[in-house]
XYZ file of C-alpha atoms in Angstrom:
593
model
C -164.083 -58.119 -19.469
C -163.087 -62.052 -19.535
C -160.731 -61.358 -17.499
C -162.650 -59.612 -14.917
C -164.926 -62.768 -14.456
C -161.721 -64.937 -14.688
C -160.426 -63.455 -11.403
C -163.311 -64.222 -9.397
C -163.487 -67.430 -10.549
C -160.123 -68.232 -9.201
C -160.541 -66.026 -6.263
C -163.095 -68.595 -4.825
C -160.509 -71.286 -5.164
C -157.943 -68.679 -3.451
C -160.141 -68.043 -0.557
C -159.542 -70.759 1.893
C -155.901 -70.860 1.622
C -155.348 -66.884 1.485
C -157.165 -66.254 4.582
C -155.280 -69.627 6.143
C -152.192 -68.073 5.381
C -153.271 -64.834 7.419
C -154.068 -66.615 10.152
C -151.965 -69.490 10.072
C -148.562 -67.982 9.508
C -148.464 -65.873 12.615
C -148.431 -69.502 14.334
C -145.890 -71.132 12.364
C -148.388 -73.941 10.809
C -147.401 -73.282 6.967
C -147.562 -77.434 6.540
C -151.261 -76.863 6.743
C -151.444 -73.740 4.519
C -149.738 -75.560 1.699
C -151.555 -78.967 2.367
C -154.715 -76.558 1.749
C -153.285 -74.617 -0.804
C -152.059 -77.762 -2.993
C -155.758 -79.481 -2.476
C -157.231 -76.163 -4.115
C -155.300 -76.110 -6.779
C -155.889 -79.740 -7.608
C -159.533 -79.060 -7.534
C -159.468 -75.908 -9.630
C -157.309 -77.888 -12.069
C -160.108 -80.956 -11.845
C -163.179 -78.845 -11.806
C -162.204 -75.734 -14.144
C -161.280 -78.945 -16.976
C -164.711 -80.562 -16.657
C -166.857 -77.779 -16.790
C -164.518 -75.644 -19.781
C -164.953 -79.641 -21.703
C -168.774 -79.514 -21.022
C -169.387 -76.047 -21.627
C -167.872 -76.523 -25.255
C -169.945 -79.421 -26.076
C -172.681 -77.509 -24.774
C -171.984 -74.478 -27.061
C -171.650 -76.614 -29.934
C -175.296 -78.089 -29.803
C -176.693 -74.841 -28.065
C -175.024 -71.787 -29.709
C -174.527 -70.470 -26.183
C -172.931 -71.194 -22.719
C -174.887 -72.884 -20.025
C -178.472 -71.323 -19.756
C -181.158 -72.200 -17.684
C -182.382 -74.936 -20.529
C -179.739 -76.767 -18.980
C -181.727 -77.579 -16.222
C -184.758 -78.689 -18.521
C -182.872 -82.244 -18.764
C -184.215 -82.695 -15.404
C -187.724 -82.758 -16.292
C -186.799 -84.527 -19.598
C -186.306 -88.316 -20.475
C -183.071 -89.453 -18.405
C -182.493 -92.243 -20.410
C -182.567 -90.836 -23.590
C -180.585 -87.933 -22.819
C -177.840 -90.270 -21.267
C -178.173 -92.228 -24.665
C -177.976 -89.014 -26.469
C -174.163 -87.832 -24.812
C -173.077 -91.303 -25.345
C -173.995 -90.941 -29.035
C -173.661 -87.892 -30.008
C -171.063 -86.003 -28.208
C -167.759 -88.270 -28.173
C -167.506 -88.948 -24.759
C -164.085 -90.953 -25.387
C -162.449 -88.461 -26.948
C -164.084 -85.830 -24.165
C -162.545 -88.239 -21.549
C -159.135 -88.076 -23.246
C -159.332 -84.537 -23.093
C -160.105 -84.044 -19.489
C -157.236 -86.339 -18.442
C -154.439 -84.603 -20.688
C -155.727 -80.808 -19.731
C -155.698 -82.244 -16.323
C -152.791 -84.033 -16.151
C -151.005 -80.695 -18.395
C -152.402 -78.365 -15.549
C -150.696 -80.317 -12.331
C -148.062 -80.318 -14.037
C -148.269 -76.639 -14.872
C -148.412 -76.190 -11.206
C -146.123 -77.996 -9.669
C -143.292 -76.405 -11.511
C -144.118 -73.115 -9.701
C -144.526 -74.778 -6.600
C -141.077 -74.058 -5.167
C -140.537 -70.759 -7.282
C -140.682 -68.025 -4.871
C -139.524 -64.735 -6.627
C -141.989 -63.015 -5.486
C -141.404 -64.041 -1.577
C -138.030 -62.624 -2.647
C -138.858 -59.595 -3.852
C -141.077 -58.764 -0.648
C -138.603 -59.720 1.615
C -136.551 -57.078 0.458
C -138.889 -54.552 1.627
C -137.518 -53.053 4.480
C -139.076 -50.255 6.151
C -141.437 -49.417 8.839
C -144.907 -51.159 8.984
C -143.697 -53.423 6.007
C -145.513 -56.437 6.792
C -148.666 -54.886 8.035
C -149.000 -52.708 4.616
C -148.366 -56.186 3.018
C -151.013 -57.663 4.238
C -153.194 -54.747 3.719
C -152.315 -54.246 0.104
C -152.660 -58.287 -0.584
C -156.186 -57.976 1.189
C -157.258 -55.102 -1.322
C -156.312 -57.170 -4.083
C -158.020 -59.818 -3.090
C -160.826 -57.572 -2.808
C -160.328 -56.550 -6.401
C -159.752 -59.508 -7.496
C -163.078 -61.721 -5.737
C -165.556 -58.764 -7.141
C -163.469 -58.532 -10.981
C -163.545 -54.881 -10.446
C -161.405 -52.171 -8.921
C -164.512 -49.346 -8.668
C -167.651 -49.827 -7.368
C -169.149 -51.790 -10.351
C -168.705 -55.530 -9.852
C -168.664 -57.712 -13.201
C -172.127 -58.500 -13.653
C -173.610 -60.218 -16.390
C -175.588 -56.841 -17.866
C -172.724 -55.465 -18.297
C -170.152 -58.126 -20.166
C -172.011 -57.811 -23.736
C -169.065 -55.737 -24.627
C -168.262 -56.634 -27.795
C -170.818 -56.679 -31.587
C -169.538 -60.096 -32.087
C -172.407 -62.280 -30.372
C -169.991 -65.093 -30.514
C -167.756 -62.940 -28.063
C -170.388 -61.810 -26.186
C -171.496 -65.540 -25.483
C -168.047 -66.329 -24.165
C -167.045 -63.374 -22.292
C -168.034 -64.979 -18.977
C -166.846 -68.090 -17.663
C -168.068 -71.236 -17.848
C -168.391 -71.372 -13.982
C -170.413 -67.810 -13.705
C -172.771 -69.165 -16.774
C -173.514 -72.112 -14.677
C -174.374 -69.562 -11.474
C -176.462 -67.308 -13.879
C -177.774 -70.627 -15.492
C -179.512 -72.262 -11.932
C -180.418 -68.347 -11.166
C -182.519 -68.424 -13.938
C -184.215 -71.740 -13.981
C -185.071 -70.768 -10.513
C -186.541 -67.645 -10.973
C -188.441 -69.159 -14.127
C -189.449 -71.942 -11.971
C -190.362 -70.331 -8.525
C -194.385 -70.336 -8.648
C -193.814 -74.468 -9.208
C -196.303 -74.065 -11.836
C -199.330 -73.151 -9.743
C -200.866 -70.105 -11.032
C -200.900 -67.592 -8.097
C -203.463 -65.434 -9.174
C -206.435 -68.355 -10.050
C -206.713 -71.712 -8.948
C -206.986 -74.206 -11.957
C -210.955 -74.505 -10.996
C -211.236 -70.611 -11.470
C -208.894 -70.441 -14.559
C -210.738 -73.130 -16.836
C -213.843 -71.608 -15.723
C -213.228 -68.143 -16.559
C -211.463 -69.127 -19.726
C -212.985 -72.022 -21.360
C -212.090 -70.901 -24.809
C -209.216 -73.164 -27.025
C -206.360 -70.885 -26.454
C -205.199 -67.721 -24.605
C -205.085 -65.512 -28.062
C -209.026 -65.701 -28.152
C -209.397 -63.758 -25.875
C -206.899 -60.892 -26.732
C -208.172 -60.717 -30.424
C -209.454 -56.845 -31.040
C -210.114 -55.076 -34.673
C -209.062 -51.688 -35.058
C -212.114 -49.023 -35.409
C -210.271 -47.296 -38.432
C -207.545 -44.740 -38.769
C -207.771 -41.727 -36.858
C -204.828 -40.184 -38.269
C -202.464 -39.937 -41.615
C -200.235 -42.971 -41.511
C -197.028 -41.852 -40.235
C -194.235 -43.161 -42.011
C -191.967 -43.304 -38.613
C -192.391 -44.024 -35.238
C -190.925 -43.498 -32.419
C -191.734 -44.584 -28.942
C -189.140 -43.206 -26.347
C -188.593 -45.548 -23.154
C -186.841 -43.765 -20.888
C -184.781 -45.328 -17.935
C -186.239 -44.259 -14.297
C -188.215 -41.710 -15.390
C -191.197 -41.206 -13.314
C -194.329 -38.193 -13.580
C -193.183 -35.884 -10.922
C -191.252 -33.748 -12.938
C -193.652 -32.952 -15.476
C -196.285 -32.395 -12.664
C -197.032 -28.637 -12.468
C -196.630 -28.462 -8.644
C -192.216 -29.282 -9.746
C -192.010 -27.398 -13.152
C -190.184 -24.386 -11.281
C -187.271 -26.827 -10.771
C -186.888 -27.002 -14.826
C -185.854 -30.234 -14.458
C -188.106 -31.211 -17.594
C -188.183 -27.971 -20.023
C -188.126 -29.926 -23.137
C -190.077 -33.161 -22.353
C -192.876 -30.353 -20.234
C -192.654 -28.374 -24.121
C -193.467 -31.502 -26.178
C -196.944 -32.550 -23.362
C -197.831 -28.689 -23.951
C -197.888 -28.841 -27.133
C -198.870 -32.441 -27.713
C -201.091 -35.506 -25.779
C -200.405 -35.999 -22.114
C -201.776 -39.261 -20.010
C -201.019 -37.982 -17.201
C -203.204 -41.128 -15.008
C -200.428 -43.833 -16.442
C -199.067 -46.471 -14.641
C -195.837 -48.738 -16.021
C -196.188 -52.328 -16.044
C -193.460 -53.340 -13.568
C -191.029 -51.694 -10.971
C -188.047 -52.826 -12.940
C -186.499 -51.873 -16.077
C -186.753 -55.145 -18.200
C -190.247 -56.181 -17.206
C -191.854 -52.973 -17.922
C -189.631 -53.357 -21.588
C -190.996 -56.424 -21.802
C -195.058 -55.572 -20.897
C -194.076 -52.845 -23.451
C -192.648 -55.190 -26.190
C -194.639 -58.383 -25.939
C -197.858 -56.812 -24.697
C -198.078 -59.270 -21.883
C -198.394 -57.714 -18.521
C -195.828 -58.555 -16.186
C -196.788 -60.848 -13.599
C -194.027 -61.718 -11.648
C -191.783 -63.697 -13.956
C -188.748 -62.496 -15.984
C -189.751 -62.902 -19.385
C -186.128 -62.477 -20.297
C -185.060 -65.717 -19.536
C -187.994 -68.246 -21.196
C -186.417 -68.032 -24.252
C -188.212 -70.001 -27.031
C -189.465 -72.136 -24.113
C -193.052 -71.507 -26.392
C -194.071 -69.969 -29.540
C -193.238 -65.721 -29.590
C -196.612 -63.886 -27.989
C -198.952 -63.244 -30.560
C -199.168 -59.609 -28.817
C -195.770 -58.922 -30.065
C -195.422 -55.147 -30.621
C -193.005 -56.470 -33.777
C -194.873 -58.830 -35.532
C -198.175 -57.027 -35.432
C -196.543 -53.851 -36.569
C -194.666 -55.966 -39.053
C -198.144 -56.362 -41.020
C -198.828 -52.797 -41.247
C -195.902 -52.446 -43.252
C -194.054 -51.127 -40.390
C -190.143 -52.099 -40.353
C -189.353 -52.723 -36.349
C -185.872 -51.167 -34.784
C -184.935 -51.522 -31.248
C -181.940 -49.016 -29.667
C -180.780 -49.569 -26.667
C -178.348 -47.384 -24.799
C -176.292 -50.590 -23.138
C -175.039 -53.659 -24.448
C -176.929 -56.617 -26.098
C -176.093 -59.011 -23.185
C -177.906 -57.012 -20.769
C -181.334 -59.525 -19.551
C -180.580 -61.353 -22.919
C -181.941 -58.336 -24.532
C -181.063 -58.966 -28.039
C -182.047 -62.118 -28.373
C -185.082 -61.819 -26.856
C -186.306 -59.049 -28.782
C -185.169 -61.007 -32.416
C -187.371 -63.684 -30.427
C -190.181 -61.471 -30.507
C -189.542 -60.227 -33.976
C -187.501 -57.209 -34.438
C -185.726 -56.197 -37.739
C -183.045 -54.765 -36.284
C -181.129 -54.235 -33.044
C -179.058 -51.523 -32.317
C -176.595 -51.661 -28.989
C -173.947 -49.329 -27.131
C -171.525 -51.376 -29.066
C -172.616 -49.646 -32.497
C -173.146 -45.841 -30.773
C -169.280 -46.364 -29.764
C -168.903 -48.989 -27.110
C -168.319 -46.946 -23.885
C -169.442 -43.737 -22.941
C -167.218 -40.576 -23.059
C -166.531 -40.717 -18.802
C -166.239 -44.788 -19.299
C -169.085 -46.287 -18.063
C -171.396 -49.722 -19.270
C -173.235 -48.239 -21.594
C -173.563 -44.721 -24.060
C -175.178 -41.440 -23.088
C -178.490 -40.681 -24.187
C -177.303 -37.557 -26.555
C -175.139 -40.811 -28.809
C -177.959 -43.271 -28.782
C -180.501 -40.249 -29.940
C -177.288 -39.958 -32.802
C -177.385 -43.290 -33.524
C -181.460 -43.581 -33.912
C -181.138 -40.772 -36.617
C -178.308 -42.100 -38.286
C -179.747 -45.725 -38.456
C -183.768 -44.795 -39.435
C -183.991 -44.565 -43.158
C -186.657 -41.406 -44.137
C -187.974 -43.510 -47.145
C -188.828 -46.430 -45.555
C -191.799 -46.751 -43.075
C -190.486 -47.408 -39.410
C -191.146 -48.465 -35.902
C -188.754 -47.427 -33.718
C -188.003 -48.317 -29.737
C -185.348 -46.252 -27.866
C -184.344 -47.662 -24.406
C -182.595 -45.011 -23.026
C -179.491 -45.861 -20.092
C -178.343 -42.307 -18.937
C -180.178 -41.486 -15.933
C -179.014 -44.550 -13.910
C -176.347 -45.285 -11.598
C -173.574 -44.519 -11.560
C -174.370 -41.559 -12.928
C -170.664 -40.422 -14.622
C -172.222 -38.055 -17.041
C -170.447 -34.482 -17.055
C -173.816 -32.607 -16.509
C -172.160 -29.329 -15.687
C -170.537 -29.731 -19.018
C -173.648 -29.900 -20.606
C -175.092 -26.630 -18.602
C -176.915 -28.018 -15.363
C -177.897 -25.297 -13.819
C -177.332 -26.436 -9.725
C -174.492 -27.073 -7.823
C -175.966 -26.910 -4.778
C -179.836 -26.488 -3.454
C -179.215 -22.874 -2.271
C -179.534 -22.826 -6.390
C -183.202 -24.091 -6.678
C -185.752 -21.451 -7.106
C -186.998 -20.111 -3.718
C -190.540 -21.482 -4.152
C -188.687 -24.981 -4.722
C -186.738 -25.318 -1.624
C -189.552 -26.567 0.459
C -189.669 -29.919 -1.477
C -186.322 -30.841 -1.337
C -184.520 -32.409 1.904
C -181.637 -34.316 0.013
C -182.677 -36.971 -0.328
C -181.803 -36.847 -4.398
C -177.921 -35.716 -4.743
C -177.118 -32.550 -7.022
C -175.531 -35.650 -9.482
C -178.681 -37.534 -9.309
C -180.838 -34.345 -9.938
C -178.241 -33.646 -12.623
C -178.872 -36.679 -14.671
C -182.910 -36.673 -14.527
C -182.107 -33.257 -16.025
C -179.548 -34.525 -18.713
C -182.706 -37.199 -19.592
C -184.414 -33.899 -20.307
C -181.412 -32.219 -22.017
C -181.019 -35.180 -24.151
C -184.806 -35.548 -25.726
C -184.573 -31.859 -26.626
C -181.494 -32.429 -28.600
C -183.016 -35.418 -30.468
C -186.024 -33.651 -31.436
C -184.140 -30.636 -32.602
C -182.525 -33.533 -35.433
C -185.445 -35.548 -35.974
C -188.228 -33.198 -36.353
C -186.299 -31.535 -39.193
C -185.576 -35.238 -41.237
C -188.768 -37.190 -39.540
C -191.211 -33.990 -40.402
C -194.587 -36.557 -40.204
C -193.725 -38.711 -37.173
C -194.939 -39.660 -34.491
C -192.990 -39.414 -31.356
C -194.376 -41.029 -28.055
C -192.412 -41.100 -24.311
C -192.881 -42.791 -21.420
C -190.786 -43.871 -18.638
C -189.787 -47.415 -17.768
C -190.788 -47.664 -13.786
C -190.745 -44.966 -10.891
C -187.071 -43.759 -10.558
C -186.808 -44.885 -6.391
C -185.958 -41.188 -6.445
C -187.572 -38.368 -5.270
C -186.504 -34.832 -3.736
C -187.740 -35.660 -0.552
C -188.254 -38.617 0.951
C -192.532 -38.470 1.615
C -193.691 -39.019 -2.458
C -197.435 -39.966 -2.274
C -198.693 -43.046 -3.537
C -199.531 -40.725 -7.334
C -195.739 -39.553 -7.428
C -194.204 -43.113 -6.768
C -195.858 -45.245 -9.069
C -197.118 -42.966 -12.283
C -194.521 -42.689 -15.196
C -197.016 -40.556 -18.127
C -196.854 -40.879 -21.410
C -196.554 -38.094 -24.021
C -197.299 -38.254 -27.499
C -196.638 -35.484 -30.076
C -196.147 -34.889 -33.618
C -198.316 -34.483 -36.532
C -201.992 -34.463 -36.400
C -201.715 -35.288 -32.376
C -203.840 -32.525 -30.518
C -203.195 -30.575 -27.509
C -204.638 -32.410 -24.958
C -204.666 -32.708 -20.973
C -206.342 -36.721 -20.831
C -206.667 -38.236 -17.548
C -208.083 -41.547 -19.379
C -206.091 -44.104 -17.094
C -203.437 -46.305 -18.887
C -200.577 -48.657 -18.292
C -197.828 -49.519 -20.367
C -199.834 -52.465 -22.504
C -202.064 -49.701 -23.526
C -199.322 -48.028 -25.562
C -199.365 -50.957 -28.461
C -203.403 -50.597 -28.955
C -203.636 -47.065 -28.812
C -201.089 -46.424 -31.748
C -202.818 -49.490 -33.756
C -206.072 -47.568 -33.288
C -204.352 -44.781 -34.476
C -203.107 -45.967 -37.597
C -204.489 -48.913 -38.834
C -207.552 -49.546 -41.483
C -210.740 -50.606 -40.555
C -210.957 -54.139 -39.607
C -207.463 -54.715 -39.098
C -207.314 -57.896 -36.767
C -204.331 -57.779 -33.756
C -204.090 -59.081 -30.609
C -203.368 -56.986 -27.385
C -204.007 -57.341 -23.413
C -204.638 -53.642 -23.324
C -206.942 -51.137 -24.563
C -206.447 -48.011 -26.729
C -205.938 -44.644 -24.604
C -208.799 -43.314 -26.983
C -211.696 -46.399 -26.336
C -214.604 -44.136 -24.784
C -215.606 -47.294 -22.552
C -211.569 -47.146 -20.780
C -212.336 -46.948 -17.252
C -209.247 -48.611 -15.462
C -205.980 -50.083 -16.498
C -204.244 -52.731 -14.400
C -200.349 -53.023 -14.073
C -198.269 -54.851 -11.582
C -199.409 -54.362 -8.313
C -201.282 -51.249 -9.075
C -204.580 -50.354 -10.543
C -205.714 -47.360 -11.932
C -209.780 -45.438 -12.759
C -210.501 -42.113 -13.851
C -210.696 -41.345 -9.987
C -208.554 -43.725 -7.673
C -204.675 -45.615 -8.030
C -204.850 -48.717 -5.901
C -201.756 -50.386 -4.904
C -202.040 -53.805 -3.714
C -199.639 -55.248 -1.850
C -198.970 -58.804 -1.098
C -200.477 -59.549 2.724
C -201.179 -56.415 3.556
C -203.656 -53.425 3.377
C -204.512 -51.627 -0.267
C -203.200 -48.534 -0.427
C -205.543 -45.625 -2.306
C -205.106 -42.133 -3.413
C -207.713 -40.283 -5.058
C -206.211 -38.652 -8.109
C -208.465 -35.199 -8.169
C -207.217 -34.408 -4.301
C -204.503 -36.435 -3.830
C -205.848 -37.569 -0.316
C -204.477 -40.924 0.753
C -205.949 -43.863 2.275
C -206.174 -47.841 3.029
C -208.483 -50.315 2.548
C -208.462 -54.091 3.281
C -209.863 -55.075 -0.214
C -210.847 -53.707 -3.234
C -213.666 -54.988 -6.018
C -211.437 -54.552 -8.375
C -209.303 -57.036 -7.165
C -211.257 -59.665 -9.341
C -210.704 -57.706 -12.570
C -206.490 -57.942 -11.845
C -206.272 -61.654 -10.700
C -208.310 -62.414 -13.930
C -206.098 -59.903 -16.218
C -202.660 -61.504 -14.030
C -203.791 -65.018 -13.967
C -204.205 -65.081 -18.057
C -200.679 -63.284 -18.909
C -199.175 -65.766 -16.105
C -200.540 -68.617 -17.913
C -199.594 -67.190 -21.014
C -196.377 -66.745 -20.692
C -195.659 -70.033 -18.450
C -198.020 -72.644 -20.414
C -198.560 -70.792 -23.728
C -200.831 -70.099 -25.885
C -202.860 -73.619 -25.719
C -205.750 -74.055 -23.018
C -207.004 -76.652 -23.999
């Protein structure tokens, strides 16, 4: 995986003086291409010293490549961080350094700089077309090479965590991609410029006037409504959206098991998640903070962990906390976020096996389910996360192997043909099912060793995919959320919810009488719940509202379905308020005033 990000590293170095060469040659001017050539390699030699020198002395006071606290030296003391490097991190001996690797490097390269075995073994090629398949090949390489990948994966940062050494996993890029990823970050932290979007600072202090953020998220639980459970599991599963479990697509069968457990168990079906991406709504999840337009993935310990953390509060209920996740630890700084926030222990693709049986980034649902049961002790009391990776692109699960019923929609039940224009391939459609296939294998295991749980699902965002291409406003943002086990009832409950309502609800569940936590959102089960707000969206016991930036609100009453817009909503008071406090939160902390 290093090496993947090494190549396009020196690919952008190789650029100038490859595509000279192509178009240089033809006219004789190969002074020029080597002129080029020689200045690039100087410069990588130069440039790929300084910033391998810096990144180590970087590492050795940060535990980590560069990150985007790199760029917090901007806002800091000059002076005293100049006065710092000069003290603290040998910059004689770092000079000394650069100049030998440097000087060790040109030298490096100018003893191949008249070695042309290759050219030799080329020029041997004789046979029709040689030169233009040549070039060809040497442009597909290059292709390879610039994108560190030879399918159509590129090396991305979610997917170099690789290895269950974090030291490895720190290192596996290259200093040059950290620094990319690094300025990325800072930017996207940085992009509102520290103006809250949602309330002026007028509206904010006035609204808010209490010391600190956590005053107004302080609830006490009611008293238990159940038997304490002694494990819990809450299910997040990737791209999995409410249309399949709607009655109007249960002919398909694309959800027999998941559609068994909401028969037979607690189904919200008016339940919105908290972003459109996978992370955020894992983080509104997590954290309890609504997402509000900022990546908590990358503010680090830039403050104090929320005081909403799903951990921490579960933590004091005796509760140990476990997070499984189907990829690998570097994916949105997952892992270390998560400890961040207070987790006991995190389990990755690297400890379910490392790759997947058909090779891709992450494990299949059916060993991440194996891992959960393996790793969950029955005598110890136990929340448990699952972030499931399966039913995402690229989608290289053998779903025929595991019995998917369709190769084709001339398969689909008669009555189901109608909905269906292609726009979801039979692989696609194959891997929502495998979702399915997967949770029904899990509960077969864990219902016989976990006999009391408590099992909960929900799906991180709407899946962008949908049969055909006209899903209503209902069908393309609601994700439902299931709840089953022992002592939940059978129950249909349109009360409407949102991601940050999961974390209340099973406090209220479980919890004594007076038991003080903190939470943005409201148990499923308060009789005064009336609306929930997520990203972009709001949803009552009669309307979902989606409110787009400069433009119309969109509305869809829930009993008929019937669509509609509007230019404003009242309700659009009640979200600023709820956005502007978890935007604060999360970019000032927990101090008001």
């Amino acid at each position: 995986m290093g090496f993947r990000f090494d190549c396009t590293a020196v690919s952008y170095f190789l650029i100038l003086p490859f595509l000279l060469l192509l178009s240089l040659s033809y006219f004789d001017r190969f002074k020029v291409i080597q002129w080029v050539r020689i200045v690039c390699q100087y410069l990588f030699v130069i440039f790929s010293t300084i910033i391998c020198i810096v990144t180590i002395n970087y590492f050795a006071e940060y535990h980590n490549q560069f990150n985007n606290f790199l760029f917090l030296g901007l806002y800091d003391d000059q002076k005293a961080v100049f006065n710092t490097i000069l003290e603290d991190f040998h910059p004689w001996w770092n000079l000394i350094a650069i100049i030998l690797s440097i000087v060790i490097g040109i030298f490096i390269l100018r003893y191949f700089e008249n070695k042309d075995f290759i050219y030799k073994q080329l020029s041997k090629l004789h046979f029709k077309g040689n030169k233009m398949i040549t070039v060809v090949v040497a442009l597909i390489l290059f292709v390879f090479s610039i994108r560190g990948s030879v399918n159509d994966v590129p090396a991305l940062r979610k997917w170099a965590g690789v290895s269950s050494d974090p030291f490895l996993n720190k290192t596996i890029i290259n200093p040059y991609r950290s620094l990319i990823y690094a300025s990325e970050d800072f930017n996207e932290i940085n992009i509102l410029d520290g103006k809250n979007p949602y309330l002026s600072d007028n509206e904010f202090h006035e609204i808010f006037s209490k010391p600190a953020v956590s005053d107004y998220l302080k609830k006490t639980a009611q008293g238990a409504m159940i038997e304490k459970p002694k494990q819990i599991f809450l299910v997040i599963m990737e791209s999995y959206d409410s249309w399949p479990l709607m009655d109007k697509y249960a002919p398909f069968k694309f959800s027999t098991q998941l559609s068994a457990l909401k028969n037979n168990g607690t189904h919200f079906n008016y339940f919105l998640p908290a972003a459109d991406a996978t992370f955020d709504s894992f983080g509104g999840i997590v954290t309890n903070v609504p997402y509000m337009g900022v990546n908590i993935s990358k503010i680090g310990e830039l403050h104090e962990p929320f005081v909403t953390s799903i951990f921490s509060q579960f933590k004091k209920l005796g509760y140990q906390t476990n997070l499984f996740y189907g990829g690998f630890s570097s994916w949105q700084n997952i892992a270390d976020f998560s400890r961040y926030q207070g987790v006991d222990r995190f389990f990755s693709a690297t400890d379910a096996g490392g790759n997947s049986d058909s090779g891709t980034w992450g494990v299949e649902d059916e060993k991440l389910f194996d891992l959960v049961v393996a790793k969950t002790d029955t005598t110890k009391y136990s929340l448990n996360i699952i972030l499931t990776s399966s039913y995402h692109a690229p989608y290289t699960v053998d779903v025929y192997k595991k019995g998917f019923p369709y190769h084709s929609a001339k398969d689909f039940p008669e009555a189901m043909k109608k909905y269906y224009d292609g726009s979801m391939t039979m692989e696609e459609l194959g891997h929502l099912w495998y979702s399915d296939y997967a949770i029904g294998k899990f509960m077969e295991k864990a219902t016989k060793k976990y006999p009391t749980a408590i099992y909960s699902f929900t799906g991180d965002h709407f899946g962008r995919k949908f049969p055909n291409s006209r899903p209503n406003l209902y069908e393309r943002s609601s994700v439902g959320l299931i709840m089953y086990g022992k002592n939940i009832p059978k129950s249909y409950n349109q009360t409407p919810g949102s991601h940050i309502d999961i974390m209340p609800t099973l406090i209220e569940m479980i919890a004594p009488k007076g038991f003080e936590y903190y939470s943005f959102g409201t148990s499923m089960y308060a009789p005064q719940k009336a609306m929930s707000i997520s990203y972009n969206k709001i949803v009552t016991k009669d309307q979902l509202y989606y409110l787009p930036k400069e433009a119309q609100v969109e509305k869809i009453e829930l009993a008929t379905m019937k669509a509609s817009q509007t230019s404003n909503t009242p309700l659009l008071t009640d979200y600023n308020k709820q956005m502007g406090l978890a935007w604060y939160y999360t970019m000032k902390g927990n101090k008001i005033r």
